[in-house]
Amino acid sequence: MTTESMTAGQLGRRSRLADTVIEMLHEMEPDRIQMREVSERSGVALGTLYRYFPAKQQLLAAAMLGWNNRLSEKLQAERRAPGPKDGSICERVLGLYRREMRAFQRGPHFARLEIELFSSTDEYVIETLDQRATANRGALFDLLEGVPPETARVASLAIGGTMFTSLTSWTSGRISFAEALRNVEDVIRLVLADYA
């Protein structure tokens, strides 16, 4: 069932399911989340849950998209708020990624889910990952205004790849969060050295 064909009530129930998973991810790892418990906590019948999300991974992907949208809205509001703005392009990009990394630090289960979803072959999961990537690239490219497109593209690839690798190493206990954050900051400074 596509969201375009859903009624307002159906969209509300679907949103409640994703919101419930977001709340649960603050408490537990993704693999501990059970569909029956999501149904009970959200007040949405288990059969209805499965109509919207036939697979648990699809429900988790929808929750991750919802969490990402909340984070994006918060970061956009911070950028639009009155007051002094960070100076250089490099400093603005550093600010964006520091806030994103700290959001993962506050919600490490979201970082684990990010890594888990990335290896999925489910079409719906891939679609939600693409939606998130498009939104996140848009936020980055807004800050890279004036940077040549090819440089911006390479910067996006380098920063995104480093962030993913750093989150993977951090959540598996191979590096500390401080090291993960430093890795991302170092790559930003390197690829945007001409815009510092």
mmCIF file with all atom_site columns, C-alpha atoms in Angstrom:
data_model
loop_
_atom_site.group_PDB
_atom_site.id
_atom_site.type_symbol
_atom_site.label_atom_id
_atom_site.label_alt_id
_atom_site.label_comp_id
_atom_site.label_asym_id
_atom_site.label_entity_id
_atom_site.label_seq_id
_atom_site.pdbx_PDB_ins_code
_atom_site.Cartn_x
_atom_site.Cartn_y
_atom_site.Cartn_z
_atom_site.occupancy
_atom_site.B_iso_or_equiv
_atom_site.pdbx_formal_charge
_atom_site.auth_seq_id
_atom_site.auth_comp_id
_atom_site.auth_asym_id
_atom_site.auth_atom_id
_atom_site.pdbx_PDB_model_num
ATOM 1   C CA . MET A 1 1   ? 0.000  0.000  0.000  1.00 0.00 ? 1   MET A CA 1
ATOM 2   C CA . THR A 1 2   ? 1.549  3.311  -1.073 1.00 0.00 ? 2   THR A CA 1
ATOM 3   C CA . THR A 1 3   ? 1.259  6.395  1.096  1.00 0.00 ? 3   THR A CA 1
ATOM 4   C CA . GLU A 1 4   ? -0.292 8.282  -1.841 1.00 0.00 ? 4   GLU A CA 1
ATOM 5   C CA . SER A 1 5   ? -3.346 5.983  -1.733 1.00 0.00 ? 5   SER A CA 1
ATOM 6   C CA . MET A 1 6   ? -3.809 6.174  2.062  1.00 0.00 ? 6   MET A CA 1
ATOM 7   C CA . THR A 1 7   ? -6.516 8.103  3.861  1.00 0.00 ? 7   THR A CA 1
ATOM 8   C CA . ALA A 1 8   ? -5.659 10.614 6.587  1.00 0.00 ? 8   ALA A CA 1
ATOM 9   C CA . GLY A 1 9   ? -6.512 7.982  9.224  1.00 0.00 ? 9   GLY A CA 1
ATOM 10  C CA . GLN A 1 10  ? -4.269 5.392  7.598  1.00 0.00 ? 10  GLN A CA 1
ATOM 11  C CA . LEU A 1 11  ? -1.413 7.889  7.345  1.00 0.00 ? 11  LEU A CA 1
ATOM 12  C CA . GLY A 1 12  ? -1.907 8.728  11.022 1.00 0.00 ? 12  GLY A CA 1
ATOM 13  C CA . ARG A 1 13  ? -1.717 5.065  12.070 1.00 0.00 ? 13  ARG A CA 1
ATOM 14  C CA . ARG A 1 14  ? 1.326  4.507  9.873  1.00 0.00 ? 14  ARG A CA 1
ATOM 15  C CA . SER A 1 15  ? 3.011  7.551  11.402 1.00 0.00 ? 15  SER A CA 1
ATOM 16  C CA . ARG A 1 16  ? 2.132  6.353  14.919 1.00 0.00 ? 16  ARG A CA 1
ATOM 17  C CA . LEU A 1 17  ? 3.860  3.049  14.190 1.00 0.00 ? 17  LEU A CA 1
ATOM 18  C CA . ALA A 1 18  ? 7.065  4.778  13.027 1.00 0.00 ? 18  ALA A CA 1
ATOM 19  C CA . ASP A 1 19  ? 6.954  7.190  15.993 1.00 0.00 ? 19  ASP A CA 1
ATOM 20  C CA . THR A 1 20  ? 6.590  4.243  18.380 1.00 0.00 ? 20  THR A CA 1
ATOM 21  C CA . VAL A 1 21  ? 9.679  2.592  16.902 1.00 0.00 ? 21  VAL A CA 1
ATOM 22  C CA . ILE A 1 22  ? 11.615 5.870  17.271 1.00 0.00 ? 22  ILE A CA 1
ATOM 23  C CA . GLU A 1 23  ? 10.689 5.908  20.977 1.00 0.00 ? 23  GLU A CA 1
ATOM 24  C CA . MET A 1 24  ? 11.687 2.250  21.333 1.00 0.00 ? 24  MET A CA 1
ATOM 25  C CA . LEU A 1 25  ? 15.053 2.854  19.650 1.00 0.00 ? 25  LEU A CA 1
ATOM 26  C CA . HIS A 1 26  ? 15.875 5.269  22.461 1.00 0.00 ? 26  HIS A CA 1
ATOM 27  C CA . GLU A 1 27  ? 15.459 2.313  24.831 1.00 0.00 ? 27  GLU A CA 1
ATOM 28  C CA . MET A 1 28  ? 16.710 -0.761 22.962 1.00 0.00 ? 28  MET A CA 1
ATOM 29  C CA . GLU A 1 29  ? 18.736 -2.079 20.058 1.00 0.00 ? 29  GLU A CA 1
ATOM 30  C CA . PRO A 1 30  ? 16.940 -2.569 16.720 1.00 0.00 ? 30  PRO A CA 1
ATOM 31  C CA . ASP A 1 31  ? 17.104 -6.381 16.870 1.00 0.00 ? 31  ASP A CA 1
ATOM 32  C CA . ARG A 1 32  ? 15.212 -6.391 20.190 1.00 0.00 ? 32  ARG A CA 1
ATOM 33  C CA . ILE A 1 33  ? 12.204 -4.562 18.735 1.00 0.00 ? 33  ILE A CA 1
ATOM 34  C CA . GLN A 1 34  ? 9.276  -6.924 18.191 1.00 0.00 ? 34  GLN A CA 1
ATOM 35  C CA . MET A 1 35  ? 6.342  -6.198 15.878 1.00 0.00 ? 35  MET A CA 1
ATOM 36  C CA . ARG A 1 36  ? 3.805  -7.275 18.523 1.00 0.00 ? 36  ARG A CA 1
ATOM 37  C CA . GLU A 1 37  ? 5.239  -4.814 21.052 1.00 0.00 ? 37  GLU A CA 1
ATOM 38  C CA . VAL A 1 38  ? 5.173  -2.009 18.459 1.00 0.00 ? 38  VAL A CA 1
ATOM 39  C CA . SER A 1 39  ? 1.511  -2.842 17.839 1.00 0.00 ? 39  SER A CA 1
ATOM 40  C CA . GLU A 1 40  ? 0.691  -2.803 21.559 1.00 0.00 ? 40  GLU A CA 1
ATOM 41  C CA . ARG A 1 41  ? 2.568  0.421  22.323 1.00 0.00 ? 41  ARG A CA 1
ATOM 42  C CA . SER A 1 42  ? 1.168  2.273  19.318 1.00 0.00 ? 42  SER A CA 1
ATOM 43  C CA . GLY A 1 43  ? -2.414 1.069  19.709 1.00 0.00 ? 43  GLY A CA 1
ATOM 44  C CA . VAL A 1 44  ? -2.419 -0.091 16.073 1.00 0.00 ? 44  VAL A CA 1
ATOM 45  C CA . ALA A 1 45  ? -3.672 -3.643 15.435 1.00 0.00 ? 45  ALA A CA 1
ATOM 46  C CA . LEU A 1 46  ? -0.968 -6.146 14.529 1.00 0.00 ? 46  LEU A CA 1
ATOM 47  C CA . GLY A 1 47  ? -2.725 -7.044 11.266 1.00 0.00 ? 47  GLY A CA 1
ATOM 48  C CA . THR A 1 48  ? -2.835 -3.364 10.291 1.00 0.00 ? 48  THR A CA 1
ATOM 49  C CA . LEU A 1 49  ? 0.860  -3.000 11.126 1.00 0.00 ? 49  LEU A CA 1
ATOM 50  C CA . TYR A 1 50  ? 1.684  -5.853 8.738  1.00 0.00 ? 50  TYR A CA 1
ATOM 51  C CA . ARG A 1 51  ? -0.490 -4.316 6.020  1.00 0.00 ? 51  ARG A CA 1
ATOM 52  C CA . TYR A 1 52  ? 1.600  -1.132 6.180  1.00 0.00 ? 52  TYR A CA 1
ATOM 53  C CA . PHE A 1 53  ? 4.932  -2.843 6.841  1.00 0.00 ? 53  PHE A CA 1
ATOM 54  C CA . PRO A 1 54  ? 5.066  -6.497 5.720  1.00 0.00 ? 54  PRO A CA 1
ATOM 55  C CA . ALA A 1 55  ? 8.637  -6.821 7.037  1.00 0.00 ? 55  ALA A CA 1
ATOM 56  C CA . LYS A 1 56  ? 10.196 -5.555 10.258 1.00 0.00 ? 56  LYS A CA 1
ATOM 57  C CA . GLN A 1 57  ? 13.087 -4.030 8.318  1.00 0.00 ? 57  GLN A CA 1
ATOM 58  C CA . GLN A 1 58  ? 10.612 -1.849 6.404  1.00 0.00 ? 58  GLN A CA 1
ATOM 59  C CA . LEU A 1 59  ? 9.126  -0.571 9.664  1.00 0.00 ? 59  LEU A CA 1
ATOM 60  C CA . LEU A 1 60  ? 12.609 0.156  11.013 1.00 0.00 ? 60  LEU A CA 1
ATOM 61  C CA . ALA A 1 61  ? 13.497 1.991  7.780  1.00 0.00 ? 61  ALA A CA 1
ATOM 62  C CA . ALA A 1 62  ? 10.347 4.128  8.053  1.00 0.00 ? 62  ALA A CA 1
ATOM 63  C CA . ALA A 1 63  ? 11.269 4.963  11.647 1.00 0.00 ? 63  ALA A CA 1
ATOM 64  C CA . MET A 1 64  ? 14.810 5.878  10.610 1.00 0.00 ? 64  MET A CA 1
ATOM 65  C CA . LEU A 1 65  ? 13.417 8.152  7.892  1.00 0.00 ? 65  LEU A CA 1
ATOM 66  C CA . GLY A 1 66  ? 11.139 9.794  10.461 1.00 0.00 ? 66  GLY A CA 1
ATOM 67  C CA . TRP A 1 67  ? 14.038 10.285 12.889 1.00 0.00 ? 67  TRP A CA 1
ATOM 68  C CA . ASN A 1 68  ? 16.175 11.746 10.101 1.00 0.00 ? 68  ASN A CA 1
ATOM 69  C CA . ASN A 1 69  ? 13.365 14.131 9.094  1.00 0.00 ? 69  ASN A CA 1
ATOM 70  C CA . ARG A 1 70  ? 13.027 15.344 12.700 1.00 0.00 ? 70  ARG A CA 1
ATOM 71  C CA . LEU A 1 71  ? 16.771 15.884 12.908 1.00 0.00 ? 71  LEU A CA 1
ATOM 72  C CA . SER A 1 72  ? 16.841 17.714 9.547  1.00 0.00 ? 72  SER A CA 1
ATOM 73  C CA . GLU A 1 73  ? 14.013 20.023 10.618 1.00 0.00 ? 73  GLU A CA 1
ATOM 74  C CA . LYS A 1 74  ? 15.819 20.811 13.874 1.00 0.00 ? 74  LYS A CA 1
ATOM 75  C CA . LEU A 1 75  ? 19.106 21.533 12.059 1.00 0.00 ? 75  LEU A CA 1
ATOM 76  C CA . GLN A 1 76  ? 17.338 23.735 9.479  1.00 0.00 ? 76  GLN A CA 1
ATOM 77  C CA . ALA A 1 77  ? 15.629 25.693 12.255 1.00 0.00 ? 77  ALA A CA 1
ATOM 78  C CA . GLU A 1 78  ? 18.990 26.234 13.949 1.00 0.00 ? 78  GLU A CA 1
ATOM 79  C CA . ARG A 1 79  ? 20.491 27.521 10.683 1.00 0.00 ? 79  ARG A CA 1
ATOM 80  C CA . ARG A 1 80  ? 17.562 29.917 10.128 1.00 0.00 ? 80  ARG A CA 1
ATOM 81  C CA . ALA A 1 81  ? 17.598 31.236 13.695 1.00 0.00 ? 81  ALA A CA 1
ATOM 82  C CA . PRO A 1 82  ? 18.661 34.864 14.079 1.00 0.00 ? 82  PRO A CA 1
ATOM 83  C CA . GLY A 1 83  ? 22.131 35.554 15.383 1.00 0.00 ? 83  GLY A CA 1
ATOM 84  C CA . PRO A 1 84  ? 25.679 35.245 14.179 1.00 0.00 ? 84  PRO A CA 1
ATOM 85  C CA . LYS A 1 85  ? 26.354 32.487 11.664 1.00 0.00 ? 85  LYS A CA 1
ATOM 86  C CA . ASP A 1 86  ? 29.519 30.428 11.411 1.00 0.00 ? 86  ASP A CA 1
ATOM 87  C CA . GLY A 1 87  ? 31.998 32.158 9.133  1.00 0.00 ? 87  GLY A CA 1
ATOM 88  C CA . SER A 1 88  ? 33.551 30.008 6.436  1.00 0.00 ? 88  SER A CA 1
ATOM 89  C CA . ILE A 1 89  ? 31.979 27.239 4.381  1.00 0.00 ? 89  ILE A CA 1
ATOM 90  C CA . CYS A 1 90  ? 34.274 24.768 6.133  1.00 0.00 ? 90  CYS A CA 1
ATOM 91  C CA . GLU A 1 91  ? 33.134 25.952 9.579  1.00 0.00 ? 91  GLU A CA 1
ATOM 92  C CA . ARG A 1 92  ? 29.446 25.720 8.618  1.00 0.00 ? 92  ARG A CA 1
ATOM 93  C CA . VAL A 1 93  ? 29.914 22.157 7.331  1.00 0.00 ? 93  VAL A CA 1
ATOM 94  C CA . LEU A 1 94  ? 31.816 21.243 10.504 1.00 0.00 ? 94  LEU A CA 1
ATOM 95  C CA . GLY A 1 95  ? 28.895 22.603 12.539 1.00 0.00 ? 95  GLY A CA 1
ATOM 96  C CA . LEU A 1 96  ? 26.366 20.544 10.588 1.00 0.00 ? 96  LEU A CA 1
ATOM 97  C CA . TYR A 1 97  ? 28.259 17.278 10.950 1.00 0.00 ? 97  TYR A CA 1
ATOM 98  C CA . ARG A 1 98  ? 29.086 17.869 14.611 1.00 0.00 ? 98  ARG A CA 1
ATOM 99  C CA . ARG A 1 99  ? 25.363 18.228 15.306 1.00 0.00 ? 99  ARG A CA 1
ATOM 100 C CA . GLU A 1 100 ? 24.562 15.092 13.269 1.00 0.00 ? 100 GLU A CA 1
ATOM 101 C CA . MET A 1 101 ? 27.252 13.056 14.999 1.00 0.00 ? 101 MET A CA 1
ATOM 102 C CA . ARG A 1 102 ? 26.070 14.229 18.424 1.00 0.00 ? 102 ARG A CA 1
ATOM 103 C CA . ALA A 1 103 ? 22.524 13.150 17.519 1.00 0.00 ? 103 ALA A CA 1
ATOM 104 C CA . PHE A 1 104 ? 23.916 9.655  16.899 1.00 0.00 ? 104 PHE A CA 1
ATOM 105 C CA . GLN A 1 105 ? 25.865 9.869  20.169 1.00 0.00 ? 105 GLN A CA 1
ATOM 106 C CA . ARG A 1 106 ? 22.601 10.603 22.029 1.00 0.00 ? 106 ARG A CA 1
ATOM 107 C CA . GLY A 1 107 ? 20.886 7.763  20.128 1.00 0.00 ? 107 GLY A CA 1
ATOM 108 C CA . PRO A 1 108 ? 23.480 5.053  19.439 1.00 0.00 ? 108 PRO A CA 1
ATOM 109 C CA . HIS A 1 109 ? 20.786 2.557  18.450 1.00 0.00 ? 109 HIS A CA 1
ATOM 110 C CA . PHE A 1 110 ? 19.989 4.816  15.493 1.00 0.00 ? 110 PHE A CA 1
ATOM 111 C CA . ALA A 1 111 ? 23.628 4.562  14.418 1.00 0.00 ? 111 ALA A CA 1
ATOM 112 C CA . ARG A 1 112 ? 23.441 0.760  14.643 1.00 0.00 ? 112 ARG A CA 1
ATOM 113 C CA . LEU A 1 113 ? 20.225 0.768  12.632 1.00 0.00 ? 113 LEU A CA 1
ATOM 114 C CA . GLU A 1 114 ? 21.790 3.055  10.020 1.00 0.00 ? 114 GLU A CA 1
ATOM 115 C CA . ILE A 1 115 ? 24.544 0.490  9.486  1.00 0.00 ? 115 ILE A CA 1
ATOM 116 C CA . GLU A 1 116 ? 22.130 -2.462 9.451  1.00 0.00 ? 116 GLU A CA 1
ATOM 117 C CA . LEU A 1 117 ? 19.788 -0.867 6.902  1.00 0.00 ? 117 LEU A CA 1
ATOM 118 C CA . PHE A 1 118 ? 22.638 0.028  4.576  1.00 0.00 ? 118 PHE A CA 1
ATOM 119 C CA . SER A 1 119 ? 23.198 -3.642 3.727  1.00 0.00 ? 119 SER A CA 1
ATOM 120 C CA . SER A 1 120 ? 19.521 -4.341 2.973  1.00 0.00 ? 120 SER A CA 1
ATOM 121 C CA . THR A 1 121 ? 18.342 -5.440 -0.467 1.00 0.00 ? 121 THR A CA 1
ATOM 122 C CA . ASP A 1 122 ? 14.662 -4.706 0.297  1.00 0.00 ? 122 ASP A CA 1
ATOM 123 C CA . GLU A 1 123 ? 13.309 -2.215 -2.274 1.00 0.00 ? 123 GLU A CA 1
ATOM 124 C CA . TYR A 1 124 ? 11.376 -0.192 0.306  1.00 0.00 ? 124 TYR A CA 1
ATOM 125 C CA . VAL A 1 125 ? 14.411 0.072  2.581  1.00 0.00 ? 125 VAL A CA 1
ATOM 126 C CA . ILE A 1 126 ? 16.599 1.167  -0.349 1.00 0.00 ? 126 ILE A CA 1
ATOM 127 C CA . GLU A 1 127 ? 13.994 3.780  -1.296 1.00 0.00 ? 127 GLU A CA 1
ATOM 128 C CA . THR A 1 128 ? 13.952 5.227  2.240  1.00 0.00 ? 128 THR A CA 1
ATOM 129 C CA . LEU A 1 129 ? 17.766 5.283  2.306  1.00 0.00 ? 129 LEU A CA 1
ATOM 130 C CA . ASP A 1 130 ? 17.725 7.166  -1.003 1.00 0.00 ? 130 ASP A CA 1
ATOM 131 C CA . GLN A 1 131 ? 15.203 9.670  0.377  1.00 0.00 ? 131 GLN A CA 1
ATOM 132 C CA . ARG A 1 132 ? 17.378 10.267 3.437  1.00 0.00 ? 132 ARG A CA 1
ATOM 133 C CA . ALA A 1 133 ? 20.529 10.583 1.327  1.00 0.00 ? 133 ALA A CA 1
ATOM 134 C CA . THR A 1 134 ? 18.847 13.123 -0.947 1.00 0.00 ? 134 THR A CA 1
ATOM 135 C CA . ALA A 1 135 ? 17.688 15.222 2.016  1.00 0.00 ? 135 ALA A CA 1
ATOM 136 C CA . ASN A 1 136 ? 21.082 15.054 3.719  1.00 0.00 ? 136 ASN A CA 1
ATOM 137 C CA . ARG A 1 137 ? 22.971 15.912 0.518  1.00 0.00 ? 137 ARG A CA 1
ATOM 138 C CA . GLY A 1 138 ? 20.623 18.859 0.004  1.00 0.00 ? 138 GLY A CA 1
ATOM 139 C CA . ALA A 1 139 ? 21.450 20.201 3.458  1.00 0.00 ? 139 ALA A CA 1
ATOM 140 C CA . LEU A 1 140 ? 25.168 19.829 2.773  1.00 0.00 ? 140 LEU A CA 1
ATOM 141 C CA . PHE A 1 141 ? 25.006 21.381 -0.699 1.00 0.00 ? 141 PHE A CA 1
ATOM 142 C CA . ASP A 1 142 ? 23.124 24.386 0.734  1.00 0.00 ? 142 ASP A CA 1
ATOM 143 C CA . LEU A 1 143 ? 26.206 25.030 2.867  1.00 0.00 ? 143 LEU A CA 1
ATOM 144 C CA . LEU A 1 144 ? 28.538 24.456 -0.114 1.00 0.00 ? 144 LEU A CA 1
ATOM 145 C CA . GLU A 1 145 ? 27.046 27.287 -2.166 1.00 0.00 ? 145 GLU A CA 1
ATOM 146 C CA . GLY A 1 146 ? 29.864 28.786 -4.229 1.00 0.00 ? 146 GLY A CA 1
ATOM 147 C CA . VAL A 1 147 ? 31.929 25.588 -4.201 1.00 0.00 ? 147 VAL A CA 1
ATOM 148 C CA . PRO A 1 148 ? 32.416 24.098 -7.709 1.00 0.00 ? 148 PRO A CA 1
ATOM 149 C CA . PRO A 1 149 ? 29.971 21.197 -8.292 1.00 0.00 ? 149 PRO A CA 1
ATOM 150 C CA . GLU A 1 150 ? 32.686 18.565 -8.751 1.00 0.00 ? 150 GLU A CA 1
ATOM 151 C CA . THR A 1 151 ? 34.416 19.640 -5.526 1.00 0.00 ? 151 THR A CA 1
ATOM 152 C CA . ALA A 1 152 ? 31.066 19.578 -3.703 1.00 0.00 ? 152 ALA A CA 1
ATOM 153 C CA . ARG A 1 153 ? 30.331 16.083 -5.047 1.00 0.00 ? 153 ARG A CA 1
ATOM 154 C CA . VAL A 1 154 ? 33.710 14.727 -3.928 1.00 0.00 ? 154 VAL A CA 1
ATOM 155 C CA . ALA A 1 155 ? 33.367 16.460 -0.542 1.00 0.00 ? 155 ALA A CA 1
ATOM 156 C CA . SER A 1 156 ? 29.950 14.849 -0.064 1.00 0.00 ? 156 SER A CA 1
ATOM 157 C CA . LEU A 1 157 ? 31.321 11.393 -0.900 1.00 0.00 ? 157 LEU A CA 1
ATOM 158 C CA . ALA A 1 158 ? 34.373 11.756 1.330  1.00 0.00 ? 158 ALA A CA 1
ATOM 159 C CA . ILE A 1 159 ? 32.500 13.161 4.312  1.00 0.00 ? 159 ILE A CA 1
ATOM 160 C CA . GLY A 1 160 ? 29.598 10.706 4.036  1.00 0.00 ? 160 GLY A CA 1
ATOM 161 C CA . GLY A 1 161 ? 31.902 7.714  3.663  1.00 0.00 ? 161 GLY A CA 1
ATOM 162 C CA . THR A 1 162 ? 34.019 8.781  6.617  1.00 0.00 ? 162 THR A CA 1
ATOM 163 C CA . MET A 1 163 ? 30.968 9.352  8.767  1.00 0.00 ? 163 MET A CA 1
ATOM 164 C CA . PHE A 1 164 ? 29.569 5.897  7.951  1.00 0.00 ? 164 PHE A CA 1
ATOM 165 C CA . THR A 1 165 ? 32.892 4.179  8.612  1.00 0.00 ? 165 THR A CA 1
ATOM 166 C CA . SER A 1 166 ? 33.367 6.130  11.839 1.00 0.00 ? 166 SER A CA 1
ATOM 167 C CA . LEU A 1 167 ? 29.866 5.251  13.071 1.00 0.00 ? 167 LEU A CA 1
ATOM 168 C CA . THR A 1 168 ? 30.525 1.589  12.247 1.00 0.00 ? 168 THR A CA 1
ATOM 169 C CA . SER A 1 169 ? 33.829 1.583  14.147 1.00 0.00 ? 169 SER A CA 1
ATOM 170 C CA . TRP A 1 170 ? 32.312 3.466  17.094 1.00 0.00 ? 170 TRP A CA 1
ATOM 171 C CA . THR A 1 171 ? 29.207 1.274  17.467 1.00 0.00 ? 171 THR A CA 1
ATOM 172 C CA . SER A 1 172 ? 31.316 -1.882 17.286 1.00 0.00 ? 172 SER A CA 1
ATOM 173 C CA . GLY A 1 173 ? 33.585 -0.569 20.066 1.00 0.00 ? 173 GLY A CA 1
ATOM 174 C CA . ARG A 1 174 ? 36.733 -0.271 17.944 1.00 0.00 ? 174 ARG A CA 1
ATOM 175 C CA . ILE A 1 175 ? 37.073 3.487  18.463 1.00 0.00 ? 175 ILE A CA 1
ATOM 176 C CA . SER A 1 176 ? 35.680 6.028  20.911 1.00 0.00 ? 176 SER A CA 1
ATOM 177 C CA . PHE A 1 177 ? 33.025 8.547  19.960 1.00 0.00 ? 177 PHE A CA 1
ATOM 178 C CA . ALA A 1 178 ? 35.648 11.309 20.238 1.00 0.00 ? 178 ALA A CA 1
ATOM 179 C CA . GLU A 1 179 ? 37.789 9.494  17.649 1.00 0.00 ? 179 GLU A CA 1
ATOM 180 C CA . ALA A 1 180 ? 34.790 8.989  15.366 1.00 0.00 ? 180 ALA A CA 1
ATOM 181 C CA . LEU A 1 181 ? 33.959 12.679 15.529 1.00 0.00 ? 181 LEU A CA 1
ATOM 182 C CA . ARG A 1 182 ? 37.600 13.662 14.974 1.00 0.00 ? 182 ARG A CA 1
ATOM 183 C CA . ASN A 1 183 ? 37.758 11.457 11.855 1.00 0.00 ? 183 ASN A CA 1
ATOM 184 C CA . VAL A 1 184 ? 34.776 13.277 10.341 1.00 0.00 ? 184 VAL A CA 1
ATOM 185 C CA . GLU A 1 185 ? 36.156 16.689 11.294 1.00 0.00 ? 185 GLU A CA 1
ATOM 186 C CA . ASP A 1 186 ? 39.599 15.888 9.856  1.00 0.00 ? 186 ASP A CA 1
ATOM 187 C CA . VAL A 1 187 ? 38.130 14.854 6.496  1.00 0.00 ? 187 VAL A CA 1
ATOM 188 C CA . ILE A 1 188 ? 35.942 17.967 6.339  1.00 0.00 ? 188 ILE A CA 1
ATOM 189 C CA . ARG A 1 189 ? 38.968 20.170 7.009  1.00 0.00 ? 189 ARG A CA 1
ATOM 190 C CA . LEU A 1 190 ? 40.971 18.294 4.379  1.00 0.00 ? 190 LEU A CA 1
ATOM 191 C CA . VAL A 1 191 ? 38.439 18.338 1.541  1.00 0.00 ? 191 VAL A CA 1
ATOM 192 C CA . LEU A 1 192 ? 37.299 21.912 2.264  1.00 0.00 ? 192 LEU A CA 1
ATOM 193 C CA . ALA A 1 193 ? 40.721 23.356 3.074  1.00 0.00 ? 193 ALA A CA 1
ATOM 194 C CA . ASP A 1 194 ? 40.308 25.949 0.301  1.00 0.00 ? 194 ASP A CA 1
ATOM 195 C CA . TYR A 1 195 ? 37.074 27.171 1.939  1.00 0.00 ? 195 TYR A CA 1
ATOM 196 C CA . ALA A 1 196 ? 38.266 27.503 5.551  1.00 0.00 ? 196 ALA A CA 1
#
